């Protein structure tokens, strides 16, 4: 299936529940069934791998005698040990998607699904308390759940193509976008678009150490960081290793994150429970090497009135009505001595002056913990039009482990508002791989990091500029990249002024003529419908 077919199938599945289940809830049963289909397909693929191994003379499990091999094939394929060895989830026979699909018309299908999920959790400790087990609580018309399973059955997960793909991240992003468009969404509650996650990861370059996301959602930051680490091990000729830590406010989303990590073979510490990172921090003693986060923008009900004396507020007490600078300072407090952070925030955080935010920003700049600022293009997020930016913070800007170039007393500004050339839909754009590398390499060259392509950094008018702290002070400690990078260099234009004016005038006349034709057609159509025009 193409990605678009994949997503349409999922939305069709969600539509099966429309009107029966609250919009904010019906993504969870759908995702529960998608998970069941996914792990069942992976189980089947592993079964074939096991059969191939006992027939392969190079394998440790090779059985030379054909009759004995045939006799033992099914027994080996049903042996849980051979699934555990390859980190594949064991699916009890009665819990397999195909078995339950055959019972789709049973009046107690919901109860059977709940029992199947419980059985899978019991056989796979990493999934304990993670899976959706509330099908029997759904108030659905008879047969609707079976129809839903029939739609999910159309999804075909290929073990080789999907084992490194953030399946649940893509599904979750798509669902949040669709639900927000159809039902509306609370401000700031949305999944980070994949290309924004990729840009954060490409610049922060998590490779070895501890990684932390205090608002981890469905875990997309973790999955992409692990991918980055795997992709660069050969380049750096050494093994990377990331210890994952995170926290999530919503219980259902936390379960989705744990499920996402489990599917990708990743272990993570998400604390003892879901909870508010500010009021119930699950990782108070953590000092992370990398922090990646897309916290909810501009939230006003973050409990700031109860945290006025919190030791995290090193650079100033955040305003009670906006959590942006509480997030920034929380993440700085969780960084190790050489740690770095990449955070998605609303554009207002770069220039706001109200409620002491300007003073906190000034203190952060003067403490030299701001490393890089990136302005993002509009239309990156599917369900919010709030303009966004990326903050990159660092506890160590000197030459050393984070880069060969000493950048103390400097901040890199990148204006990436015109850097995204990919288009997802009429209203949404994305960064292509080439776009990502252009932005990321500007940073890595500037820093002289291990991930640089070896090119020399140079300021590019309209795109990037390395500013001193004195430059920033002249701008009143406003961190909007457009103030620093200047205007893009004009391309040489050899067309004579008179020729250009004549050409543009002709184009305008042609467009006006087409407009007049369309006006006439519209008037004719409206007249035929009985409307006077």
PDB file of C-alpha atoms in Angstrom, residues 38-198:
ATOM      1  CA  UNK A  38       0.937  -5.407  13.036  1.00  0.00           C
ATOM      2  CA  UNK A  39       2.252  -7.841  15.659  1.00  0.00           C
ATOM      3  CA  UNK A  40       0.291 -10.706  14.102  1.00  0.00           C
ATOM      4  CA  UNK A  41       1.915 -10.015  10.721  1.00  0.00           C
ATOM      5  CA  UNK A  42       5.346  -9.828  12.382  1.00  0.00           C
ATOM      6  CA  UNK A  43       4.637 -13.125  14.160  1.00  0.00           C
ATOM      7  CA  UNK A  44       3.739 -14.795  10.853  1.00  0.00           C
ATOM      8  CA  UNK A  45       6.902 -13.442   9.222  1.00  0.00           C
ATOM      9  CA  UNK A  46       9.008 -14.777  12.094  1.00  0.00           C
ATOM     10  CA  UNK A  47       7.333 -18.167  11.758  1.00  0.00           C
ATOM     11  CA  UNK A  48       8.589 -18.323   8.167  1.00  0.00           C
ATOM     12  CA  UNK A  49      12.077 -17.237   9.269  1.00  0.00           C
ATOM     13  CA  UNK A  50      12.181 -20.109  11.774  1.00  0.00           C
ATOM     14  CA  UNK A  51      11.144 -22.629   9.114  1.00  0.00           C
ATOM     15  CA  UNK A  52      13.841 -21.303   6.788  1.00  0.00           C
ATOM     16  CA  UNK A  53      16.509 -21.572   9.487  1.00  0.00           C
ATOM     17  CA  UNK A  54      15.966 -25.239  10.166  1.00  0.00           C
ATOM     18  CA  UNK A  55      16.270 -25.836   6.405  1.00  0.00           C
ATOM     19  CA  UNK A  56      19.442 -23.735   6.014  1.00  0.00           C
ATOM     20  CA  UNK A  57      22.736 -25.690   6.386  1.00  0.00           C
ATOM     21  CA  UNK A  58      24.441 -22.489   7.581  1.00  0.00           C
ATOM     22  CA  UNK A  59      22.031 -22.075  10.487  1.00  0.00           C
ATOM     23  CA  UNK A  60      22.656 -23.272  14.041  1.00  0.00           C
ATOM     24  CA  UNK A  61      19.167 -24.793  13.967  1.00  0.00           C
ATOM     25  CA  UNK A  62      19.634 -26.768  10.753  1.00  0.00           C
ATOM     26  CA  UNK A  63      18.033 -30.216  10.692  1.00  0.00           C
ATOM     27  CA  UNK A  64      19.674 -32.295   7.999  1.00  0.00           C
ATOM     28  CA  UNK A  65      17.203 -35.141   7.770  1.00  0.00           C
ATOM     29  CA  UNK A  66      14.268 -33.899   5.692  1.00  0.00           C
ATOM     30  CA  UNK A  67      11.721 -36.164   7.344  1.00  0.00           C
ATOM     31  CA  UNK A  68      12.790 -35.044  10.815  1.00  0.00           C
ATOM     32  CA  UNK A  69      12.787 -31.437   9.635  1.00  0.00           C
ATOM     33  CA  UNK A  70       9.237 -31.704   8.303  1.00  0.00           C
ATOM     34  CA  UNK A  71       8.177 -33.361  11.507  1.00  0.00           C
ATOM     35  CA  UNK A  72       9.611 -30.552  13.654  1.00  0.00           C
ATOM     36  CA  UNK A  73       8.716 -27.506  11.535  1.00  0.00           C
ATOM     37  CA  UNK A  74       5.431 -26.754  13.275  1.00  0.00           C
ATOM     38  CA  UNK A  75       6.857 -27.423  16.736  1.00  0.00           C
ATOM     39  CA  UNK A  76       9.750 -25.004  16.139  1.00  0.00           C
ATOM     40  CA  UNK A  77       7.399 -22.392  14.683  1.00  0.00           C
ATOM     41  CA  UNK A  78       5.280 -22.597  17.852  1.00  0.00           C
ATOM     42  CA  UNK A  79       8.252 -22.358  20.227  1.00  0.00           C
ATOM     43  CA  UNK A  80       8.208 -18.980  22.020  1.00  0.00           C
ATOM     44  CA  UNK A  81      11.990 -19.132  22.533  1.00  0.00           C
ATOM     45  CA  UNK A  82      12.658 -18.548  18.826  1.00  0.00           C
ATOM     46  CA  UNK A  83      10.533 -15.398  18.885  1.00  0.00           C
ATOM     47  CA  UNK A  84      12.124 -13.996  22.039  1.00  0.00           C
ATOM     48  CA  UNK A  85      15.601 -14.474  20.539  1.00  0.00           C
ATOM     49  CA  UNK A  86      14.768 -12.131  17.649  1.00  0.00           C
ATOM     50  CA  UNK A  87      12.820  -9.643  19.775  1.00  0.00           C
ATOM     51  CA  UNK A  88       9.511 -10.534  18.083  1.00  0.00           C
ATOM     52  CA  UNK A  89       6.339 -10.493  20.172  1.00  0.00           C
ATOM     53  CA  UNK A  90       4.827 -13.898  20.893  1.00  0.00           C
ATOM     54  CA  UNK A  91       1.144 -14.072  19.944  1.00  0.00           C
ATOM     55  CA  UNK A  92      -0.937 -16.780  21.640  1.00  0.00           C
ATOM     56  CA  UNK A  93      -2.940 -18.747  19.027  1.00  0.00           C
ATOM     57  CA  UNK A  94      -6.341 -17.465  20.190  1.00  0.00           C
ATOM     58  CA  UNK A  95      -5.090 -13.859  20.164  1.00  0.00           C
ATOM     59  CA  UNK A  96      -3.925 -13.774  16.519  1.00  0.00           C
ATOM     60  CA  UNK A  97      -5.680 -11.175  14.391  1.00  0.00           C
ATOM     61  CA  UNK A  98      -6.748 -13.701  11.745  1.00  0.00           C
ATOM     62  CA  UNK A  99      -8.323 -15.978  14.380  1.00  0.00           C
ATOM     63  CA  UNK A 100     -10.322 -13.096  15.844  1.00  0.00           C
ATOM     64  CA  UNK A 101     -11.273 -11.839  12.391  1.00  0.00           C
ATOM     65  CA  UNK A 102     -12.863 -15.232  11.706  1.00  0.00           C
ATOM     66  CA  UNK A 103     -15.051 -14.554  14.771  1.00  0.00           C
ATOM     67  CA  UNK A 104     -15.974 -11.027  13.654  1.00  0.00           C
ATOM     68  CA  UNK A 105     -19.729 -11.735  13.747  1.00  0.00           C
ATOM     69  CA  UNK A 106     -19.650 -13.210  17.267  1.00  0.00           C
ATOM     70  CA  UNK A 107     -21.857 -11.228  19.681  1.00  0.00           C
ATOM     71  CA  UNK A 108     -19.062 -11.262  22.291  1.00  0.00           C
ATOM     72  CA  UNK A 109     -16.303 -10.113  19.906  1.00  0.00           C
ATOM     73  CA  UNK A 110     -15.461  -7.115  22.130  1.00  0.00           C
ATOM     74  CA  UNK A 111     -14.875  -9.354  25.134  1.00  0.00           C
ATOM     75  CA  UNK A 112     -12.739 -11.715  23.016  1.00  0.00           C
ATOM     76  CA  UNK A 113     -10.592  -8.799  21.877  1.00  0.00           C
ATOM     77  CA  UNK A 114     -10.065  -7.649  25.462  1.00  0.00           C
ATOM     78  CA  UNK A 115      -9.041 -11.183  26.455  1.00  0.00           C
ATOM     79  CA  UNK A 116      -6.684 -11.393  23.456  1.00  0.00           C
ATOM     80  CA  UNK A 117      -4.953  -8.144  24.429  1.00  0.00           C
ATOM     81  CA  UNK A 118      -4.635  -9.370  28.025  1.00  0.00           C
ATOM     82  CA  UNK A 119      -3.127 -12.652  26.790  1.00  0.00           C
ATOM     83  CA  UNK A 120      -0.571 -10.802  24.632  1.00  0.00           C
ATOM     84  CA  UNK A 121       0.412  -8.631  27.606  1.00  0.00           C
ATOM     85  CA  UNK A 122       0.794 -11.722  29.796  1.00  0.00           C
ATOM     86  CA  UNK A 123       3.156 -13.362  27.289  1.00  0.00           C
ATOM     87  CA  UNK A 124       5.181 -10.202  26.622  1.00  0.00           C
ATOM     88  CA  UNK A 125       6.198  -8.403  29.848  1.00  0.00           C
ATOM     89  CA  UNK A 126       7.286  -5.270  27.963  1.00  0.00           C
ATOM     90  CA  UNK A 127       3.652  -4.715  27.000  1.00  0.00           C
ATOM     91  CA  UNK A 128       2.222  -5.011  30.523  1.00  0.00           C
ATOM     92  CA  UNK A 129      -0.401  -2.310  31.015  1.00  0.00           C
ATOM     93  CA  UNK A 130       0.227  -0.865  27.546  1.00  0.00           C
ATOM     94  CA  UNK A 131      -2.392  -2.298  25.185  1.00  0.00           C
ATOM     95  CA  UNK A 132      -5.943  -1.086  24.628  1.00  0.00           C
ATOM     96  CA  UNK A 133      -8.255  -3.400  26.587  1.00  0.00           C
ATOM     97  CA  UNK A 134     -11.552  -1.523  26.692  1.00  0.00           C
ATOM     98  CA  UNK A 135     -13.345  -2.814  23.587  1.00  0.00           C
ATOM     99  CA  UNK A 136     -16.188  -4.142  25.749  1.00  0.00           C
ATOM    100  CA  UNK A 137     -16.830  -0.618  27.063  1.00  0.00           C
ATOM    101  CA  UNK A 138     -17.413   0.811  23.594  1.00  0.00           C
ATOM    102  CA  UNK A 139     -21.074   1.536  22.972  1.00  0.00           C
ATOM    103  CA  UNK A 140     -21.233   0.234  19.408  1.00  0.00           C
ATOM    104  CA  UNK A 141     -24.033  -1.028  17.233  1.00  0.00           C
ATOM    105  CA  UNK A 142     -24.017  -4.829  16.713  1.00  0.00           C
ATOM    106  CA  UNK A 143     -21.548  -5.872  13.998  1.00  0.00           C
ATOM    107  CA  UNK A 144     -19.731  -2.548  13.794  1.00  0.00           C
ATOM    108  CA  UNK A 145     -16.604  -3.790  15.578  1.00  0.00           C
ATOM    109  CA  UNK A 146     -16.397  -6.729  13.156  1.00  0.00           C
ATOM    110  CA  UNK A 147     -16.671  -4.332  10.196  1.00  0.00           C
ATOM    111  CA  UNK A 148     -13.853  -2.321  11.728  1.00  0.00           C
ATOM    112  CA  UNK A 149     -11.669  -5.428  11.913  1.00  0.00           C
ATOM    113  CA  UNK A 150     -12.457  -6.154   8.265  1.00  0.00           C
ATOM    114  CA  UNK A 151     -11.109  -2.752   7.294  1.00  0.00           C
ATOM    115  CA  UNK A 152      -7.981  -3.141   9.429  1.00  0.00           C
ATOM    116  CA  UNK A 153      -7.403  -6.516   7.760  1.00  0.00           C
ATOM    117  CA  UNK A 154      -6.672  -4.634   4.522  1.00  0.00           C
ATOM    118  CA  UNK A 155      -3.452  -3.324   6.078  1.00  0.00           C
ATOM    119  CA  UNK A 156      -0.478  -5.460   5.091  1.00  0.00           C
ATOM    120  CA  UNK A 157       2.611  -4.974   7.229  1.00  0.00           C
ATOM    121  CA  UNK A 158       5.791  -6.235   5.614  1.00  0.00           C
ATOM    122  CA  UNK A 159       8.386  -7.323   8.188  1.00  0.00           C
ATOM    123  CA  UNK A 160      11.263  -5.992   6.085  1.00  0.00           C
ATOM    124  CA  UNK A 161       9.713  -2.639   5.192  1.00  0.00           C
ATOM    125  CA  UNK A 162       7.998  -1.757   8.446  1.00  0.00           C
ATOM    126  CA  UNK A 163      10.366  -2.932  11.168  1.00  0.00           C
ATOM    127  CA  UNK A 164      12.285   0.366  11.052  1.00  0.00           C
ATOM    128  CA  UNK A 165       9.331   2.592  10.323  1.00  0.00           C
ATOM    129  CA  UNK A 166       7.578   4.671  12.928  1.00  0.00           C
ATOM    130  CA  UNK A 167       4.233   3.109  12.048  1.00  0.00           C
ATOM    131  CA  UNK A 168       2.388   4.263  15.107  1.00  0.00           C
ATOM    132  CA  UNK A 169       3.935   7.715  14.960  1.00  0.00           C
ATOM    133  CA  UNK A 170       2.678   8.191  11.401  1.00  0.00           C
ATOM    134  CA  UNK A 171      -0.744   6.830  12.287  1.00  0.00           C
ATOM    135  CA  UNK A 172      -0.982   8.990  15.391  1.00  0.00           C
ATOM    136  CA  UNK A 173       0.082  12.130  13.515  1.00  0.00           C
ATOM    137  CA  UNK A 174      -2.476  11.482  10.803  1.00  0.00           C
ATOM    138  CA  UNK A 175      -5.251  10.778  13.296  1.00  0.00           C
ATOM    139  CA  UNK A 176      -4.580  13.883  15.366  1.00  0.00           C
ATOM    140  CA  UNK A 177      -4.578  15.981  12.211  1.00  0.00           C
ATOM    141  CA  UNK A 178      -7.818  14.467  10.918  1.00  0.00           C
ATOM    142  CA  UNK A 179      -9.565  14.620  14.296  1.00  0.00           C
ATOM    143  CA  UNK A 180      -8.534  18.224  14.752  1.00  0.00           C
ATOM    144  CA  UNK A 181      -9.886  19.145  11.331  1.00  0.00           C
ATOM    145  CA  UNK A 182     -13.179  17.312  11.886  1.00  0.00           C
ATOM    146  CA  UNK A 183     -13.777  17.769  15.583  1.00  0.00           C
ATOM    147  CA  UNK A 184     -11.503  20.577  16.722  1.00  0.00           C
ATOM    148  CA  UNK A 185      -8.513  20.189  19.062  1.00  0.00           C
ATOM    149  CA  UNK A 186      -7.410  21.813  22.267  1.00  0.00           C
ATOM    150  CA  UNK A 187      -4.763  24.457  21.611  1.00  0.00           C
ATOM    151  CA  UNK A 188      -1.274  23.048  21.515  1.00  0.00           C
ATOM    152  CA  UNK A 189      -2.266  19.371  21.607  1.00  0.00           C
ATOM    153  CA  UNK A 190      -0.870  17.872  18.438  1.00  0.00           C
ATOM    154  CA  UNK A 191       1.726  15.431  17.217  1.00  0.00           C
ATOM    155  CA  UNK A 192       5.027  16.806  15.922  1.00  0.00           C
ATOM    156  CA  UNK A 193       5.191  16.458  12.114  1.00  0.00           C
ATOM    157  CA  UNK A 194       7.771  13.930  11.012  1.00  0.00           C
ATOM    158  CA  UNK A 195       9.928  16.409   9.110  1.00  0.00           C
ATOM    159  CA  UNK A 196      10.118  18.708  12.169  1.00  0.00           C
ATOM    160  CA  UNK A 197      11.207  15.750  14.320  1.00  0.00           C
ATOM    161  CA  UNK A 198      13.779  14.877  11.662  1.00  0.00           C
TER     162      UNK A 198
END
